[in-house]
Coordinates of C-alpha atoms in Angstrom, one line a residue:
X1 CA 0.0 0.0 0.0
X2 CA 2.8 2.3 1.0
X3 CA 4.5 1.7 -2.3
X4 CA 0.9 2.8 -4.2
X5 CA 0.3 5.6 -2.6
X6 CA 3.8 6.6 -3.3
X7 CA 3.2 6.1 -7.0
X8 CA 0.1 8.2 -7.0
X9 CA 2.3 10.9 -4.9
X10 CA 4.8 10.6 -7.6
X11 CA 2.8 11.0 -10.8
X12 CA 0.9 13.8 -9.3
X13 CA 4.0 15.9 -8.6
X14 CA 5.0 15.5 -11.4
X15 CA 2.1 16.3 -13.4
X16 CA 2.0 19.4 -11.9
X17 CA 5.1 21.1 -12.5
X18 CA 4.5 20.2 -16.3
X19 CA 2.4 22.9 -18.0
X20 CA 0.0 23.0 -21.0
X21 CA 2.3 25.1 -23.1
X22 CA 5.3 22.6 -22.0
X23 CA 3.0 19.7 -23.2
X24 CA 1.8 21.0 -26.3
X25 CA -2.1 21.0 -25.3
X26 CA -4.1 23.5 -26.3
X27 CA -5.9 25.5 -22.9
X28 CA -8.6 27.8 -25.1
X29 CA -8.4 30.5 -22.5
X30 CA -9.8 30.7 -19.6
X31 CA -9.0 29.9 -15.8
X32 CA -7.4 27.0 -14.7
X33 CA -8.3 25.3 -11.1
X34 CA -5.2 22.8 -11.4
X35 CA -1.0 23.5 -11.7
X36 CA -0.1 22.4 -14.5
X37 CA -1.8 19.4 -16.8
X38 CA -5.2 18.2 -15.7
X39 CA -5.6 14.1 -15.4
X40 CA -7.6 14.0 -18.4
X41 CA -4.9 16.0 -20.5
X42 CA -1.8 13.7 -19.2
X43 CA -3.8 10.7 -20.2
X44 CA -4.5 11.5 -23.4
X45 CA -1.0 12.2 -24.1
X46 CA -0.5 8.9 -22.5
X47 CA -2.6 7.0 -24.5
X48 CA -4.4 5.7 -21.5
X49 CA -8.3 6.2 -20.2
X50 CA -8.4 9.1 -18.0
X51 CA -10.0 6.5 -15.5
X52 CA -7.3 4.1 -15.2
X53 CA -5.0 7.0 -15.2
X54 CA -7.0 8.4 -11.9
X55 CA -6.8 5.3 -10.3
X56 CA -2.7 5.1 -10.5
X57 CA -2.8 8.2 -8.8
X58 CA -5.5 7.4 -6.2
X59 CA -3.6 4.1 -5.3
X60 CA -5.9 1.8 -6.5
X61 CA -4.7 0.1 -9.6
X62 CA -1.7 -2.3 -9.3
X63 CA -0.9 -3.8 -12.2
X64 CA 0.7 -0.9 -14.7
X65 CA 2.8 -2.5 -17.5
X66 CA 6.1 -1.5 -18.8
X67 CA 4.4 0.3 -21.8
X68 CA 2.2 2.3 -19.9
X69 CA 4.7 3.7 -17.4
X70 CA 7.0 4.1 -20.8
X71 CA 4.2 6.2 -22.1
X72 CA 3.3 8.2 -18.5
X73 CA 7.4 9.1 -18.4
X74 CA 7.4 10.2 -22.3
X75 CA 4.3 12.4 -21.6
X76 CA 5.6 14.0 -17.9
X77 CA 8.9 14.0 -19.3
X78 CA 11.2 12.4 -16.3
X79 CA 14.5 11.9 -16.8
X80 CA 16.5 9.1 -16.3
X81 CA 16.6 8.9 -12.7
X82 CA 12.7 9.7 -12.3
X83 CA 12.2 6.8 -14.7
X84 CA 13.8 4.3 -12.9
X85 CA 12.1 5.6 -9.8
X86 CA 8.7 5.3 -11.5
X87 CA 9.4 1.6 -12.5
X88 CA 10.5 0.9 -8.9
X89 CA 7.5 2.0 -7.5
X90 CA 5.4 -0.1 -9.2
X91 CA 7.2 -2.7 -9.2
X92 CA 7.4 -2.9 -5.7
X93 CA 6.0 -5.4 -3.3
X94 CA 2.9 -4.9 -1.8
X95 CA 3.6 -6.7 1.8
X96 CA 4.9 -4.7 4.5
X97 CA 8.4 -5.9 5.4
X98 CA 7.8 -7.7 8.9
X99 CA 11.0 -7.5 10.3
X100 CA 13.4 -5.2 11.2
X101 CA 16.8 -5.3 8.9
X102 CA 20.0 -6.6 9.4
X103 CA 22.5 -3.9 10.2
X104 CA 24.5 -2.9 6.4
X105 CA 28.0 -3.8 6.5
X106 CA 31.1 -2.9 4.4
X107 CA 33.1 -5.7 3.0
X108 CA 37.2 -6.4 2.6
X109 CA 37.3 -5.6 -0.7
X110 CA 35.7 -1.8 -0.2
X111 CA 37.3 -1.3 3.1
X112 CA 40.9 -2.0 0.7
X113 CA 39.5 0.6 -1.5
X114 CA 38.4 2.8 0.9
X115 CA 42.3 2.4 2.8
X116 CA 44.2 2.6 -0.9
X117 CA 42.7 5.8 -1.6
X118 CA 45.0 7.5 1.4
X119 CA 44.8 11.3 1.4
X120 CA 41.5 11.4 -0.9
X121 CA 38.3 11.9 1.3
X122 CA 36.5 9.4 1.4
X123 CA 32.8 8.1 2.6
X124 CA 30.8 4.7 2.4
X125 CA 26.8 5.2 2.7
X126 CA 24.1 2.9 3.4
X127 CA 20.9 3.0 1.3
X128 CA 19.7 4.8 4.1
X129 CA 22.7 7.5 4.1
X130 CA 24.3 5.7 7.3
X131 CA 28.3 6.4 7.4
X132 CA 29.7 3.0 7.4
X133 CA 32.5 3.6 6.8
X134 CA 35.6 6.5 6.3
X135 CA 39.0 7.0 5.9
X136 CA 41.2 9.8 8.2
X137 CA 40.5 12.3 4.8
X138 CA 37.3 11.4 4.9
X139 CA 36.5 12.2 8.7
X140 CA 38.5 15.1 8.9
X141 CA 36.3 16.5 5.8
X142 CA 32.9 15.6 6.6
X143 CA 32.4 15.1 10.2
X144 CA 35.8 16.2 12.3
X145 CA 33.3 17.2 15.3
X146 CA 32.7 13.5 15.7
X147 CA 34.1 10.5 17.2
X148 CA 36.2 9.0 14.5
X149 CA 35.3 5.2 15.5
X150 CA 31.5 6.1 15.9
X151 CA 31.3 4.2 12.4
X152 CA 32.3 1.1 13.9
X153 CA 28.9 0.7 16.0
X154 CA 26.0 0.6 14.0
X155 CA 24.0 1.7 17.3
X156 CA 25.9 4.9 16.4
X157 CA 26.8 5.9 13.4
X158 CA 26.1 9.3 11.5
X159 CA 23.1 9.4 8.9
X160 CA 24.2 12.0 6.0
X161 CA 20.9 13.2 6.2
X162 CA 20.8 13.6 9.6
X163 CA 23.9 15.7 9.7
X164 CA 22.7 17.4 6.6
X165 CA 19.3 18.8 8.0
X166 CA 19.3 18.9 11.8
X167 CA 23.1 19.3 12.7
X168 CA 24.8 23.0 12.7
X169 CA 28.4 22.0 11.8
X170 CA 27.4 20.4 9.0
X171 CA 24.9 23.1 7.5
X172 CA 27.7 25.6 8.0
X173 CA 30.3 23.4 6.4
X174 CA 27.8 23.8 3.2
X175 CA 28.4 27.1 1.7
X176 CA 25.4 26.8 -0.6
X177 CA 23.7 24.1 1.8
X178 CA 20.5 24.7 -0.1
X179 CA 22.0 22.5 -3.1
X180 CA 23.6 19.7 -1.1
X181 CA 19.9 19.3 1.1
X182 CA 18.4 19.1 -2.4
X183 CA 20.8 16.2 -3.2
X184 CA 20.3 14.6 0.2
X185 CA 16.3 14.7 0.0
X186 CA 16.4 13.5 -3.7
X187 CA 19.0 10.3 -2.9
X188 CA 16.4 9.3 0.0
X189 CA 13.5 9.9 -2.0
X190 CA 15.2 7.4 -4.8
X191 CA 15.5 5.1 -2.2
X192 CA 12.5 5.2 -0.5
X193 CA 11.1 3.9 -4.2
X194 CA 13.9 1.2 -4.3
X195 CA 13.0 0.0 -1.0
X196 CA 9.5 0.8 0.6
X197 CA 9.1 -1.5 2.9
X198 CA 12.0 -0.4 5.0
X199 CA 11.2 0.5 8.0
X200 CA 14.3 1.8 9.4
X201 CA 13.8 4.3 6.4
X202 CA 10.4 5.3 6.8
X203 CA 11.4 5.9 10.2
X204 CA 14.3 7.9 9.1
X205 CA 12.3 10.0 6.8
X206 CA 9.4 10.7 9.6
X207 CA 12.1 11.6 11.9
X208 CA 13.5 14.2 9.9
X209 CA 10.6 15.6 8.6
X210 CA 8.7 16.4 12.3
X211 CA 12.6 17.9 13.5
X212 CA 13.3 19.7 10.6
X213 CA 10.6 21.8 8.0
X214 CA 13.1 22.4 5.3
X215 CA 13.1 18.5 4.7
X216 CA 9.5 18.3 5.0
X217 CA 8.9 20.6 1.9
X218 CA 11.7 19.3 0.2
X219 CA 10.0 16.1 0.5
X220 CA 7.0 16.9 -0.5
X221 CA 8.3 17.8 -3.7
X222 CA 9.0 14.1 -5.2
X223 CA 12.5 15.2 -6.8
X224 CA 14.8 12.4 -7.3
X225 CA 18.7 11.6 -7.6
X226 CA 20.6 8.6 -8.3
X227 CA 24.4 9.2 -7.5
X228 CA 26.3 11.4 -10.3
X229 CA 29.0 13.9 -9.5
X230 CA 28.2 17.5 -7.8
X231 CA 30.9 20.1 -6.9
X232 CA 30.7 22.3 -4.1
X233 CA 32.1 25.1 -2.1
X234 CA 32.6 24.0 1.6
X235 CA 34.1 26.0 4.8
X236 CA 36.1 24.4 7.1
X237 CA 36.6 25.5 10.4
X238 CA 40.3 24.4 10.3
X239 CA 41.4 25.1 6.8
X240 CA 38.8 27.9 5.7
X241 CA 37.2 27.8 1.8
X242 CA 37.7 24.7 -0.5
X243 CA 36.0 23.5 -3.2
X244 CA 35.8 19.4 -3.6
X245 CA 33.8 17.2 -6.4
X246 CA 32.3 14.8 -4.7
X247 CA 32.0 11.3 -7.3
X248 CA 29.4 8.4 -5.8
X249 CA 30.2 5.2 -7.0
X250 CA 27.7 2.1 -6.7
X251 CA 28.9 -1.3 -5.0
X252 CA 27.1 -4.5 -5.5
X253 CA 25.8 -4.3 -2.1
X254 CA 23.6 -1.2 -2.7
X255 CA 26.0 1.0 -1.3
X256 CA 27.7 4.1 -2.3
X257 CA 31.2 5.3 -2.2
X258 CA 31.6 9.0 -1.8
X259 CA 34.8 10.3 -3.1
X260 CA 35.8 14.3 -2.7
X261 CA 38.7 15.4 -5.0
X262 CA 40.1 18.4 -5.4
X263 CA 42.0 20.1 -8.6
X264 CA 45.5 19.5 -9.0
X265 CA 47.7 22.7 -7.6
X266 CA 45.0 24.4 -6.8
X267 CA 44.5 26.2 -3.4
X268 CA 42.1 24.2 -2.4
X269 CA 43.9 20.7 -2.8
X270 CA 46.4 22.5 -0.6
X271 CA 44.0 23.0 2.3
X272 CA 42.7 19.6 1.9
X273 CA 46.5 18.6 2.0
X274 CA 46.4 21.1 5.4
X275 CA 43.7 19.5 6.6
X276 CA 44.7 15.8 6.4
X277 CA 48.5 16.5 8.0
X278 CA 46.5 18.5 11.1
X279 CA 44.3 15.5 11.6
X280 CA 47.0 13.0 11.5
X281 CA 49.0 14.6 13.8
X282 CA 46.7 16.0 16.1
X283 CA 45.9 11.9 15.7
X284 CA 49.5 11.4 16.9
X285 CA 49.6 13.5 19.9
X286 CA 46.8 12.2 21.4
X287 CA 48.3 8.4 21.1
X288 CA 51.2 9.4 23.2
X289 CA 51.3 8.6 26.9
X290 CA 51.3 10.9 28.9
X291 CA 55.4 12.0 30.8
X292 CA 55.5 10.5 34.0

């Protein structure tokens, strides 16, 4: 059910944000009582009946095949990412998962990747945007205020989108923060289609949206994200202005390996450089016993 009435959610957000003139269908004046197409309107350009149309988006009708949600994302024009979300949601099951999931883990091979890549900041997130993993770079970057081993207890660990939305050092490390909460409420969105039955992240997602309004429109909105590469300007407490590009890669395991790089010679790999031999050291010093 939760999955349907995702689906509807979905296909009237985005039939609202499309207009007539976008769509090519003739208005003949007069006022409008809708944003953008009407039902009727979208199905026509669908090549559906308006009433089977009405029921995807009341919930009610299960069974939509692959050539009528090709047809619904030709006519709303999704992109690739709101495609594949589209599919997900109806092909999703319609049991409610019944128990609670296993905590994720992080295997050898990406904990070796994760260690080879040294210097290079760098993040492994859950489907749910858990940290379950980082390197010193990594750490230092992201989420210096924090215990470095809190990744290690999955009681514990730090939720991207937590730290996004309802943590201060991490909206001020953002210098447009307003693009990277975009990009943390469209990643959960895409995986709240990929997986909605999970109840960790439904209770993620209600969590967030009672503590913080911001995610609660943002949510609202239906936008979707799948990975890609984003650059932004960040400002560190320790090492002032840099600018990173953070790449997400997909492992097997449904996880995703963030990985911030800056540009060769510029100023800001040499802060990140800064940054790195600060935390190491500091690192250091604290390992050392005390004199006496």
């Amino acid at each position: 059910m939760q999955a349907r009435r995702q689906l509807g959610e979905f296909l009237r957000s985005r039939r609202s944000r499309l207009s007539p003139q976008e769509a090519g269908v003739p208005t003949y004046g007069g006022r409008r009582r809708v944003p953008g197409l009407r039902r009727e309107e979208l199905a026509l350009l669908a090549g559906v009946s308006a009433s089977y149309y009405a029921r995807l988006e009341q919930g009610q009708a299960t069974n939509a095949s692959p050539e009528v949600l090709d047809a619904l994302s030709r006519a709303l024009r999704l992109d690739a990412a709101e495609r594949r979300h589209l599919s997900g949601l109806a092909a999703a099951p319609r049991r409610p998962a019944v128990r609670r999931p296993p905590p994720e883990r992080v295997d050898a091979a990406v904990h070796d990747l994760v260690a080879a890549l040294g210097d290079v900041p760098v993040l492994v997130l859950g489907r749910r945007l858990d940290v379950l993993a980082w390197n010193t770079a990594g750490h230092a970057l992201f989420a210096g205020h924090l215990e470095p081993d809190m990744v290690n207890r999955p009681d514990r660990r730090p939720n991207m989108a937590r730290l996004v939305f309802l943590d201060a050092h991490t909206r001020e490390l953002y210098v447009d923060w307003q693009a990277k909460a975009r990009a943390v409420v469209a990643t959960l969105r895409m995986a709240s289609g990929q997986h909605p039955t999970d109840p960790l992240l439904a209770a993620l997602v209600g969590e967030l949206a009672v503590g913080s309004a911001e995610f609660a429109a943002r949510w609202a909105d239906h936008r979707v994200k799948a990975g890609g590469t984003a650059t932004y300007a960040m400002r560190h407490p320790l090492v002032g202005t840099l600018t990173v590009t953070q790449q997400n890669l997909r492992t097997e395991d449904d996880q995703t390996v963030v990985v911030a790089t800056t540009a060769p010679g510029s100023p800001s790999q040499a802060a990140m450089t800064l940054l790195v031999h600060a935390t190491v050291t500091g690192r250091a010093i604290a390992r050392q016993p005390l004199p006496g």
